[in-house]
Amino acid sequence: MTRTLTIRRPDDWHLHLRDGAMLQSVLPETARHFARAIIMPNLVPPVVTAKDAAAYRDLILAALPDNADFTPLMTLYLTEGTDPADVAAAFADGLITAVKLYPAGATTNSASGVRDLNNARQVLEKMAEIGLPLCIHGEVTTHEVDIFDREQVFLETVLDPLRRDLPELRVTLEHITTAHGIDYVRDAPGDIAGTITTHHLMINRNHMLVGGIRPHYYCLPIVKRAEHQLALRKAATSGHPRFFLGTDSAPHLDGAKETACGCAGVFSAPNTMSCLAHVFEEAAALDQLEAFASLNGPARYGLAPNDATLTLEKRAEPVDYPRKYHTPDGPLTLFDPGHPLHWHILD
Ligand code: NCD
Ligand code: ZN
């Protein structure tokens, strides 16, 4: 029952690589399958200025294995103090590919995020003028809003007003987790696209909460009902050009996950391509995997797709992914899709 599928080499349009020992441990896993990735700037302290981004890029390049062919696409973390001129110069120099908006307090290391978009107005206007995309963590952080509704409320109260106000702004709604987000990105006028993660395609909130609480499935935005998972699957496997892969692979050491107040984030870089092939095969849409993982993202960012290819092979025996990775600081658990994965990635 061997089947093979060769696609252009994929890119990851939302990735957390961290720094220090974690960077060293996880970077080879992404570089093994992916040619490029949008690198999230939520380090401690965050990557705010062009100078920070250049230093972080150099750190990543220095940590790459010798034979790796991988390009980090850098982003800046938008704050209320961000200087429009610094952002514009970084874009003109080819140093950054996007700017990231974290509503303050929305997720891991987002304390310096934006509290009031009016205070970032000049940067957003400049970005609209020069065509620099804004990647958005689309959740409100208001205490009264239920955590499962935070994406939907964001669309209505923040994203749509922002896009009406600045229609030229190029927006990527990241890690979409609801049918509402899918509908918005598919149908809204203007320049918008959205990324979908590996794990949101594979699990819903039952996987996280039924039969015991599973901290390794806890991420933000939080996984939703099965009907939302199905909407994400439908969008991803449709090949629609506005949807593409952003794994949101976000490693945290087991000690930070398996505790009374665990961190949000799922580490999925190593087995993402096997997971995606599984999902696309289930949807009888293997012919759309290349669009989702390798074509729609570059088209959106005005880049050529990769010339190199990746071959996947379905075998009777499952892939033997490690359950845990061992970093110098402790173990790190790999995303568990809950069933064997039969699509092997031929390096
Ligand atoms: C991310 C992290 O750990 O940095 N966590 C997550 O659950 N996705 C932050 C983020 O992208 O929200
Ligand atoms: Zn993320």
mmCIF file of C-alpha atoms and ligand atoms in Angstrom:
data_model
loop_
_atom_site.group_PDB
_atom_site.id
_atom_site.type_symbol
_atom_site.label_atom_id
_atom_site.label_comp_id
_atom_site.label_asym_id
_atom_site.label_seq_id
_atom_site.Cartn_x
_atom_site.Cartn_y
_atom_site.Cartn_z
ATOM 1 C CA MET A 1 0.000 0.000 0.000
ATOM 2 C CA THR A 2 2.931 2.368 -0.548
ATOM 3 C CA ARG A 3 1.846 5.687 -1.990
ATOM 4 C CA THR A 4 4.055 8.663 -2.587
ATOM 5 C CA LEU A 5 3.336 12.322 -2.967
ATOM 6 C CA THR A 6 5.874 14.953 -3.973
ATOM 7 C CA ILE A 7 5.138 18.601 -3.306
ATOM 8 C CA ARG A 8 7.096 21.813 -3.385
ATOM 9 C CA ARG A 9 8.926 22.239 -0.120
ATOM 10 C CA PRO A 10 6.559 23.708 2.457
ATOM 11 C CA ASP A 11 6.905 26.900 4.504
ATOM 12 C CA ASP A 12 5.579 27.609 7.979
ATOM 13 C CA TRP A 13 3.829 30.983 8.206
ATOM 14 C CA HIS A 14 3.716 31.094 12.043
ATOM 15 C CA LEU A 15 6.470 29.558 14.145
ATOM 16 C CA HIS A 16 7.974 30.008 17.614
ATOM 17 C CA LEU A 17 11.676 29.153 17.690
ATOM 18 C CA ARG A 18 12.526 30.756 21.076
ATOM 19 C CA ASP A 19 16.211 31.351 21.841
ATOM 20 C CA GLY A 20 19.002 29.730 23.850
ATOM 21 C CA ALA A 21 19.003 25.959 24.310
ATOM 22 C CA MET A 22 15.401 25.644 23.103
ATOM 23 C CA LEU A 23 16.279 27.280 19.770
ATOM 24 C CA GLN A 24 19.153 24.842 19.327
ATOM 25 C CA SER A 25 16.844 21.922 20.036
ATOM 26 C CA VAL A 26 13.855 22.844 17.877
ATOM 27 C CA LEU A 27 15.346 24.656 14.887
ATOM 28 C CA PRO A 28 16.704 21.489 13.190
ATOM 29 C CA GLU A 29 13.210 19.975 13.384
ATOM 30 C CA THR A 30 11.696 22.805 11.360
ATOM 31 C CA ALA A 31 14.641 23.111 8.975
ATOM 32 C CA ARG A 32 14.343 19.402 8.152
ATOM 33 C CA HIS A 33 11.040 19.866 6.297
ATOM 34 C CA PHE A 34 10.441 23.587 5.847
ATOM 35 C CA ALA A 35 12.323 26.035 3.633
ATOM 36 C CA ARG A 36 11.099 29.224 5.298
ATOM 37 C CA ALA A 37 9.139 30.270 8.339
ATOM 38 C CA ILE A 38 7.641 33.442 9.757
ATOM 39 C CA ILE A 39 9.368 33.746 13.104
ATOM 40 C CA MET A 40 7.284 34.965 16.015
ATOM 41 C CA PRO A 41 8.858 37.826 17.977
ATOM 42 C CA ASN A 42 7.505 37.010 21.472
ATOM 43 C CA LEU A 43 10.854 36.401 23.117
ATOM 44 C CA VAL A 44 11.606 37.739 26.573
ATOM 45 C CA PRO A 45 12.213 40.638 25.988
ATOM 46 C CA PRO A 46 10.305 40.825 22.684
ATOM 47 C CA VAL A 47 11.770 41.570 19.254
ATOM 48 C CA VAL A 48 10.572 45.165 18.905
ATOM 49 C CA THR A 49 13.060 47.093 16.790
ATOM 50 C CA ALA A 50 14.859 46.452 13.512
ATOM 51 C CA LYS A 51 18.033 46.066 15.564
ATOM 52 C CA ASP A 52 16.389 43.344 17.679
ATOM 53 C CA ALA A 53 15.188 41.537 14.542
ATOM 54 C CA ALA A 54 18.642 41.593 12.956
ATOM 55 C CA ALA A 55 20.182 40.178 16.135
ATOM 56 C CA TYR A 56 17.534 37.462 16.402
ATOM 57 C CA ARG A 57 17.922 36.536 12.746
ATOM 58 C CA ASP A 58 21.687 36.160 13.245
ATOM 59 C CA LEU A 59 21.086 33.982 16.300
ATOM 60 C CA ILE A 60 18.818 31.706 14.263
ATOM 61 C CA LEU A 61 21.216 31.507 11.325
ATOM 62 C CA ALA A 62 24.076 30.642 13.699
ATOM 63 C CA ALA A 63 22.005 27.834 15.239
ATOM 64 C CA LEU A 64 21.200 26.184 11.898
ATOM 65 C CA PRO A 65 22.705 22.775 11.196
ATOM 66 C CA ASP A 66 25.506 22.964 8.596
ATOM 67 C CA ASN A 67 23.604 21.379 5.728
ATOM 68 C CA ALA A 68 20.306 23.155 6.355
ATOM 69 C CA ASP A 69 18.664 25.312 3.702
ATOM 70 C CA PHE A 70 16.298 27.422 5.754
ATOM 71 C CA THR A 71 15.407 31.113 5.706
ATOM 72 C CA PRO A 72 13.846 32.764 8.756
ATOM 73 C CA LEU A 73 11.352 35.475 7.810
ATOM 74 C CA MET A 74 11.505 37.954 10.641
ATOM 75 C CA THR A 75 8.715 39.908 12.302
ATOM 76 C CA LEU A 76 8.554 42.805 14.731
ATOM 77 C CA TYR A 77 6.431 42.785 17.851
ATOM 78 C CA LEU A 78 4.104 45.780 17.675
ATOM 79 C CA THR A 79 4.031 47.913 20.820
ATOM 80 C CA GLU A 80 2.412 51.233 21.556
ATOM 81 C CA GLY A 81 5.903 52.754 21.380
ATOM 82 C CA THR A 82 6.893 51.271 18.006
ATOM 83 C CA ASP A 83 8.505 53.824 15.684
ATOM 84 C CA PRO A 84 6.923 53.845 12.179
ATOM 85 C CA ALA A 85 10.237 54.897 10.601
ATOM 86 C CA ASP A 86 12.118 51.973 12.155
ATOM 87 C CA VAL A 87 9.485 49.519 10.886
ATOM 88 C CA ALA A 88 9.480 51.008 7.388
ATOM 89 C CA ALA A 89 13.284 50.913 7.183
ATOM 90 C CA ALA A 90 13.357 47.270 8.305
ATOM 91 C CA PHE A 91 10.860 46.372 5.582
ATOM 92 C CA ALA A 92 12.718 48.370 2.919
ATOM 93 C CA ASP A 93 15.954 46.563 3.887
ATOM 94 C CA GLY A 94 14.281 43.171 3.462
ATOM 95 C CA LEU A 95 14.916 42.447 7.134
ATOM 96 C CA ILE A 96 11.274 41.877 8.097
ATOM 97 C CA THR A 97 8.335 40.232 6.338
ATOM 98 C CA ALA A 98 5.533 41.259 8.705
ATOM 99 C CA VAL A 99 4.647 42.958 11.964
ATOM 100 C CA LYS A 100 2.901 41.006 14.703
ATOM 101 C CA LEU A 101 -0.009 42.333 16.737
ATOM 102 C CA TYR A 102 -0.549 40.720 20.115
ATOM 103 C CA PRO A 103 -3.373 42.273 22.079
ATOM 104 C CA ALA A 104 -1.782 42.881 25.500
ATOM 105 C CA GLY A 105 -2.210 39.841 27.734
ATOM 106 C CA ALA A 106 -3.634 37.579 25.014
ATOM 107 C CA THR A 107 -1.043 34.828 25.247
ATOM 108 C CA THR A 108 2.499 33.748 26.183
ATOM 109 C CA ASN A 109 4.832 36.765 26.563
ATOM 110 C CA SER A 110 2.323 39.323 25.325
ATOM 111 C CA ALA A 111 2.522 41.775 28.217
ATOM 112 C CA SER A 112 4.104 44.440 25.979
ATOM 113 C CA GLY A 113 1.393 44.029 23.354
ATOM 114 C CA VAL A 114 -1.043 46.685 22.244
ATOM 115 C CA ARG A 115 -3.722 47.864 24.670
ATOM 116 C CA ASP A 116 -5.374 50.415 22.406
ATOM 117 C CA LEU A 117 -4.930 50.228 18.628
ATOM 118 C CA ASN A 118 -5.267 54.014 18.435
ATOM 119 C CA ASN A 119 -1.873 54.197 20.115
ATOM 120 C CA ALA A 120 -0.327 52.244 17.225
ATOM 121 C CA ARG A 121 -2.212 54.163 14.587
ATOM 122 C CA GLN A 122 0.811 55.807 12.941
ATOM 123 C CA VAL A 123 2.605 52.498 12.505
ATOM 124 C CA LEU A 124 -0.499 50.869 11.031
ATOM 125 C CA GLU A 125 -0.961 53.768 8.607
ATOM 126 C CA LYS A 126 2.642 53.464 7.513
ATOM 127 C CA MET A 127 2.238 49.710 7.038
ATOM 128 C CA ALA A 128 -0.864 50.240 4.926
ATOM 129 C CA GLU A 129 1.039 52.752 2.833
ATOM 130 C CA ILE A 130 4.061 50.501 2.165
ATOM 131 C CA GLY A 131 2.200 47.168 1.911
ATOM 132 C CA LEU A 132 3.759 45.572 4.987
ATOM 133 C CA PRO A 133 1.467 42.782 6.304
ATOM 134 C CA LEU A 134 0.146 42.739 9.855
ATOM 135 C CA CYS A 135 -0.070 39.271 11.434
ATOM 136 C CA ILE A 136 -2.759 39.284 14.088
ATOM 137 C CA HIS A 137 -3.363 37.196 17.181
ATOM 138 C CA GLY A 138 -7.125 37.595 16.927
ATOM 139 C CA GLU A 139 -8.493 37.414 20.437
ATOM 140 C CA VAL A 140 -9.925 40.008 22.767
ATOM 141 C CA THR A 141 -8.538 39.885 26.272
ATOM 142 C CA THR A 142 -11.488 41.419 28.091
ATOM 143 C CA HIS A 143 -12.090 39.583 31.326
ATOM 144 C CA GLU A 144 -15.851 39.333 30.747
ATOM 145 C CA VAL A 145 -15.536 37.561 27.408
ATOM 146 C CA ASP A 146 -15.513 33.775 27.633
ATOM 147 C CA ILE A 147 -12.234 32.262 26.465
ATOM 148 C CA PHE A 148 -14.062 30.166 23.849
ATOM 149 C CA ASP A 149 -15.668 33.312 22.365
ATOM 150 C CA ARG A 150 -12.620 35.540 22.258
ATOM 151 C CA GLU A 151 -11.875 35.041 18.571
ATOM 152 C CA GLN A 152 -15.418 35.687 17.425
ATOM 153 C CA VAL A 153 -15.695 38.833 19.541
ATOM 154 C CA PHE A 154 -12.346 40.060 18.203
ATOM 155 C CA LEU A 155 -13.582 39.770 14.617
ATOM 156 C CA GLU A 156 -16.601 41.893 15.385
ATOM 157 C CA THR A 157 -15.178 44.463 17.748
ATOM 158 C CA VAL A 158 -11.553 44.868 16.649
ATOM 159 C CA LEU A 159 -10.676 43.334 13.291
ATOM 160 C CA ASP A 160 -13.604 44.444 11.209
ATOM 161 C CA PRO A 161 -13.534 48.060 12.491
ATOM 162 C CA LEU A 162 -9.751 48.173 11.955
ATOM 163 C CA ARG A 163 -10.075 46.974 8.372
ATOM 164 C CA ARG A 164 -12.882 49.423 7.615
ATOM 165 C CA ASP A 165 -10.773 52.193 9.034
ATOM 166 C CA LEU A 166 -7.611 51.188 7.150
ATOM 167 C CA PRO A 167 -8.807 49.208 4.124
ATOM 168 C CA GLU A 168 -5.345 49.202 2.540
ATOM 169 C CA LEU A 169 -3.795 47.356 5.492
ATOM 170 C CA ARG A 170 -2.727 43.826 4.545
ATOM 171 C CA VAL A 171 -3.874 41.472 7.297
ATOM 172 C CA THR A 172 -3.132 37.850 8.151
ATOM 173 C CA LEU A 173 -5.507 36.492 10.775
ATOM 174 C CA GLU A 174 -3.344 33.903 12.440
ATOM 175 C CA HIS A 175 -4.210 30.485 13.834
ATOM 176 C CA ILE A 176 -7.919 30.662 12.995
ATOM 177 C CA THR A 177 -9.853 28.413 15.368
ATOM 178 C CA THR A 178 -13.528 29.038 14.615
ATOM 179 C CA ALA A 179 -16.000 28.795 11.762
ATOM 180 C CA HIS A 180 -16.566 32.529 12.320
ATOM 181 C CA GLY A 181 -12.904 33.228 11.587
ATOM 182 C CA ILE A 182 -13.001 31.037 8.487
ATOM 183 C CA ASP A 183 -16.132 32.758 7.170
ATOM 184 C CA TYR A 184 -14.667 36.195 7.822
ATOM 185 C CA VAL A 185 -11.376 35.517 6.063
ATOM 186 C CA ARG A 186 -13.015 33.765 3.112
ATOM 187 C CA ASP A 187 -15.709 36.361 2.506
ATOM 188 C CA ALA A 188 -14.404 39.732 3.682
ATOM 189 C CA PRO A 189 -13.549 42.286 1.009
ATOM 190 C CA GLY A 190 -9.994 43.572 0.696
ATOM 191 C CA ASP A 191 -6.612 42.180 1.496
ATOM 192 C CA ILE A 192 -6.933 39.433 4.063
ATOM 193 C CA ALA A 193 -5.702 35.878 4.507
ATOM 194 C CA GLY A 194 -5.502 33.427 7.390
ATOM 195 C CA THR A 195 -3.303 30.692 8.760
ATOM 196 C CA ILE A 196 -4.437 27.412 10.280
ATOM 197 C CA THR A 197 -2.373 25.292 12.667
ATOM 198 C CA THR A 198 -1.694 21.583 12.559
ATOM 199 C CA HIS A 199 -3.237 20.853 15.926
ATOM 200 C CA HIS A 200 -6.435 22.817 15.340
ATOM 201 C CA LEU A 201 -7.038 20.592 12.323
ATOM 202 C CA MET A 202 -6.520 17.448 14.388
ATOM 203 C CA ILE A 203 -8.088 18.030 17.785
ATOM 204 C CA ASN A 204 -11.051 19.761 19.361
ATOM 205 C CA ARG A 205 -11.809 20.630 22.971
ATOM 206 C CA ASN A 206 -13.001 17.120 23.774
ATOM 207 C CA HIS A 207 -9.504 15.826 23.104
ATOM 208 C CA MET A 208 -8.208 18.337 25.640
ATOM 209 C CA LEU A 209 -10.791 17.860 28.368
ATOM 210 C CA VAL A 210 -12.611 14.500 28.223
ATOM 211 C CA GLY A 211 -11.262 11.779 30.495
ATOM 212 C CA GLY A 212 -8.723 14.066 32.138
ATOM 213 C CA ILE A 213 -7.101 17.387 31.365
ATOM 214 C CA ARG A 214 -4.325 17.181 28.779
ATOM 215 C CA PRO A 215 -1.956 20.100 29.198
ATOM 216 C CA HIS A 216 -0.089 19.352 25.967
ATOM 217 C CA TYR A 217 -3.273 20.207 24.042
ATOM 218 C CA TYR A 218 -3.594 23.566 25.767
ATOM 219 C CA CYS A 219 -2.737 26.408 23.424
ATOM 220 C CA LEU A 220 -4.028 29.847 22.537
ATOM 221 C CA PRO A 221 -6.333 30.459 20.901
ATOM 222 C CA ILE A 222 -7.817 27.504 22.741
ATOM 223 C CA VAL A 223 -9.163 24.528 20.747
ATOM 224 C CA LYS A 224 -12.903 24.844 20.161
ATOM 225 C CA ARG A 225 -15.891 22.557 19.487
ATOM 226 C CA ALA A 226 -15.743 19.792 16.868
ATOM 227 C CA GLU A 227 -17.923 21.805 14.487
ATOM 228 C CA HIS A 228 -15.215 24.481 14.368
ATOM 229 C CA GLN A 229 -12.521 21.875 13.781
ATOM 230 C CA LEU A 230 -14.569 20.643 10.823
ATOM 231 C CA ALA A 231 -14.858 24.160 9.407
ATOM 232 C CA LEU A 232 -11.066 24.508 9.650
ATOM 233 C CA ARG A 233 -10.563 21.175 7.917
ATOM 234 C CA LYS A 234 -12.919 22.153 5.150
ATOM 235 C CA ALA A 235 -11.162 25.467 4.566
ATOM 236 C CA ALA A 236 -7.648 24.028 4.667
ATOM 237 C CA THR A 237 -8.397 21.122 2.353
ATOM 238 C CA SER A 238 -10.386 23.289 -0.083
ATOM 239 C CA GLY A 239 -7.209 24.790 -1.494
ATOM 240 C CA HIS A 240 -8.730 28.288 -1.163
ATOM 241 C CA PRO A 241 -5.864 30.759 -1.698
ATOM 242 C CA ARG A 242 -6.648 32.756 1.460
ATOM 243 C CA PHE A 243 -5.805 29.816 3.762
ATOM 244 C CA PHE A 244 -2.371 28.376 4.414
ATOM 245 C CA LEU A 245 -0.259 26.641 7.026
ATOM 246 C CA GLY A 246 1.057 28.365 10.117
ATOM 247 C CA THR A 247 1.901 25.568 12.543
ATOM 248 C CA ASP A 248 2.138 27.800 15.622
ATOM 249 C CA SER A 249 4.565 25.184 16.866
ATOM 250 C CA ALA A 250 5.267 26.712 20.284
ATOM 251 C CA PRO A 251 7.599 24.631 22.453
ATOM 252 C CA HIS A 252 7.496 24.806 26.233
ATOM 253 C CA LEU A 253 9.430 22.436 28.489
ATOM 254 C CA ASP A 254 7.328 19.723 30.133
ATOM 255 C CA GLY A 255 7.899 21.354 33.505
ATOM 256 C CA ALA A 256 6.130 24.497 32.280
ATOM 257 C CA LYS A 257 3.225 22.535 30.756
ATOM 258 C CA GLU A 258 2.590 19.872 33.398
ATOM 259 C CA THR A 259 1.945 22.138 36.333
ATOM 260 C CA ALA A 260 -0.895 23.854 38.177
ATOM 261 C CA CYS A 261 -0.768 26.849 35.811
ATOM 262 C CA GLY A 262 0.610 25.492 32.566
ATOM 263 C CA CYS A 263 1.849 27.502 29.588
ATOM 264 C CA ALA A 264 -0.087 27.661 26.316
ATOM 265 C CA GLY A 265 1.581 26.126 23.279
ATOM 266 C CA VAL A 266 1.803 22.905 21.288
ATOM 267 C CA PHE A 267 5.071 21.641 19.804
ATOM 268 C CA SER A 268 4.215 20.246 16.378
ATOM 269 C CA ALA A 269 7.089 21.086 14.040
ATOM 270 C CA PRO A 270 8.539 17.560 13.711
ATOM 271 C CA ASN A 271 5.336 15.685 12.784
ATOM 272 C CA THR A 272 3.311 18.426 11.119
ATOM 273 C CA MET A 273 3.743 17.188 7.562
ATOM 274 C CA SER A 274 2.703 13.638 8.541
ATOM 275 C CA CYS A 275 -0.314 15.057 10.379
ATOM 276 C CA LEU A 276 -1.331 17.208 7.430
ATOM 277 C CA ALA A 277 -1.057 14.350 4.936
ATOM 278 C CA HIS A 278 -3.288 12.313 7.258
ATOM 279 C CA VAL A 279 -5.916 15.070 7.420
ATOM 280 C CA PHE A 280 -5.847 15.796 3.700
ATOM 281 C CA GLU A 281 -6.075 12.096 2.852
ATOM 282 C CA GLU A 282 -9.090 11.717 5.169
ATOM 283 C CA ALA A 283 -10.724 14.576 3.273
ATOM 284 C CA ALA A 284 -9.824 12.942 -0.072
ATOM 285 C CA ALA A 285 -7.895 16.131 -0.790
ATOM 286 C CA LEU A 286 -4.232 15.104 -0.978
ATOM 287 C CA ASP A 287 -4.094 17.055 -4.223
ATOM 288 C CA GLN A 288 -4.650 20.271 -2.176
ATOM 289 C CA LEU A 289 -1.873 19.671 0.363
ATOM 290 C CA GLU A 290 0.668 21.500 -1.783
ATOM 291 C CA ALA A 291 -1.592 24.563 -2.081
ATOM 292 C CA PHE A 292 -2.091 24.725 1.693
ATOM 293 C CA ALA A 293 1.500 24.023 2.768
ATOM 294 C CA SER A 294 3.632 25.283 -0.109
ATOM 295 C CA LEU A 295 1.841 27.598 -2.554
ATOM 296 C CA ASN A 296 -0.791 29.842 -0.959
ATOM 297 C CA GLY A 297 1.555 31.294 1.658
ATOM 298 C CA PRO A 298 4.295 32.451 -0.719
ATOM 299 C CA ALA A 299 1.676 33.820 -3.124
ATOM 300 C CA ARG A 300 0.201 35.836 -0.286
ATOM 301 C CA TYR A 301 3.581 37.280 0.711
ATOM 302 C CA GLY A 302 4.647 37.975 -2.884
ATOM 303 C CA LEU A 303 7.363 35.317 -2.808
ATOM 304 C CA ALA A 304 8.057 32.505 -5.254
ATOM 305 C CA PRO A 305 7.243 28.983 -4.090
ATOM 306 C CA ASN A 306 10.275 26.896 -3.222
ATOM 307 C CA ASP A 307 12.067 25.097 -6.052
ATOM 308 C CA ALA A 308 13.061 22.211 -3.797
ATOM 309 C CA THR A 309 10.531 19.464 -3.128
ATOM 310 C CA LEU A 310 9.445 17.225 -0.265
ATOM 311 C CA THR A 311 8.328 13.656 -0.790
ATOM 312 C CA LEU A 312 5.867 11.931 1.498
ATOM 313 C CA GLU A 313 5.349 8.194 1.426
ATOM 314 C CA LYS A 314 2.473 6.280 2.980
ATOM 315 C CA ARG A 315 3.538 2.971 4.455
ATOM 316 C CA ALA A 316 1.800 0.217 6.366
ATOM 317 C CA GLU A 317 4.007 0.764 9.400
ATOM 318 C CA PRO A 318 3.553 4.053 11.253
ATOM 319 C CA VAL A 319 6.257 6.677 11.566
ATOM 320 C CA ASP A 320 8.210 6.255 14.766
ATOM 321 C CA TYR A 321 8.204 9.836 16.059
ATOM 322 C CA PRO A 322 9.725 10.296 19.500
ATOM 323 C CA ARG A 323 7.182 11.064 22.166
ATOM 324 C CA LYS A 324 9.612 13.507 23.745
ATOM 325 C CA TYR A 325 12.600 15.539 22.685
ATOM 326 C CA HIS A 326 15.427 16.058 25.135
ATOM 327 C CA THR A 327 16.748 19.585 25.454
ATOM 328 C CA PRO A 328 19.616 20.598 27.754
ATOM 329 C CA ASP A 329 17.013 22.208 30.016
ATOM 330 C CA GLY A 330 14.635 19.255 30.174
ATOM 331 C CA PRO A 331 12.138 17.220 28.136
ATOM 332 C CA LEU A 332 9.781 18.630 25.548
ATOM 333 C CA THR A 333 6.677 16.710 24.463
ATOM 334 C CA LEU A 334 5.757 16.347 20.796
ATOM 335 C CA PHE A 335 2.162 16.949 19.680
ATOM 336 C CA ASP A 336 0.304 13.623 19.871
ATOM 337 C CA PRO A 337 -2.396 13.371 17.193
ATOM 338 C CA GLY A 338 -3.933 10.475 19.145
ATOM 339 C CA HIS A 339 -3.455 7.872 16.426
ATOM 340 C CA PRO A 340 -0.602 6.445 14.347
ATOM 341 C CA LEU A 341 0.722 8.490 11.426
ATOM 342 C CA HIS A 342 1.531 6.506 8.289
ATOM 343 C CA TRP A 343 2.878 9.261 6.066
ATOM 344 C CA HIS A 344 6.667 9.167 6.234
ATOM 345 C CA ILE A 345 8.668 12.187 5.163
ATOM 346 C CA LEU A 346 11.610 11.242 2.979
ATOM 347 C CA ASP A 347 14.468 13.587 3.852
HETATM 348 C C1 NCD B 1 2.384 30.784 21.894
HETATM 349 C C2 NCD B 1 3.691 30.725 22.668
HETATM 350 O O1 NCD B 1 3.873 29.818 23.477
HETATM 351 O O2 NCD B 1 4.561 31.570 22.439
HETATM 352 N N1 NCD B 1 1.444 29.926 22.519
HETATM 353 C C3 NCD B 1 0.368 29.354 21.941
HETATM 354 O O3 NCD B 1 -0.424 28.708 22.624
HETATM 355 N N2 NCD B 1 0.154 29.442 20.641
HETATM 356 C C4 NCD B 1 1.921 32.193 21.810
HETATM 357 C C5 NCD B 1 0.889 32.392 20.758
HETATM 358 O O4 NCD B 1 1.180 32.345 19.564
HETATM 359 O O5 NCD B 1 -0.274 32.607 21.118
HETATM 360 ZN ZN ZN B 2 1.918 31.522 18.057
#
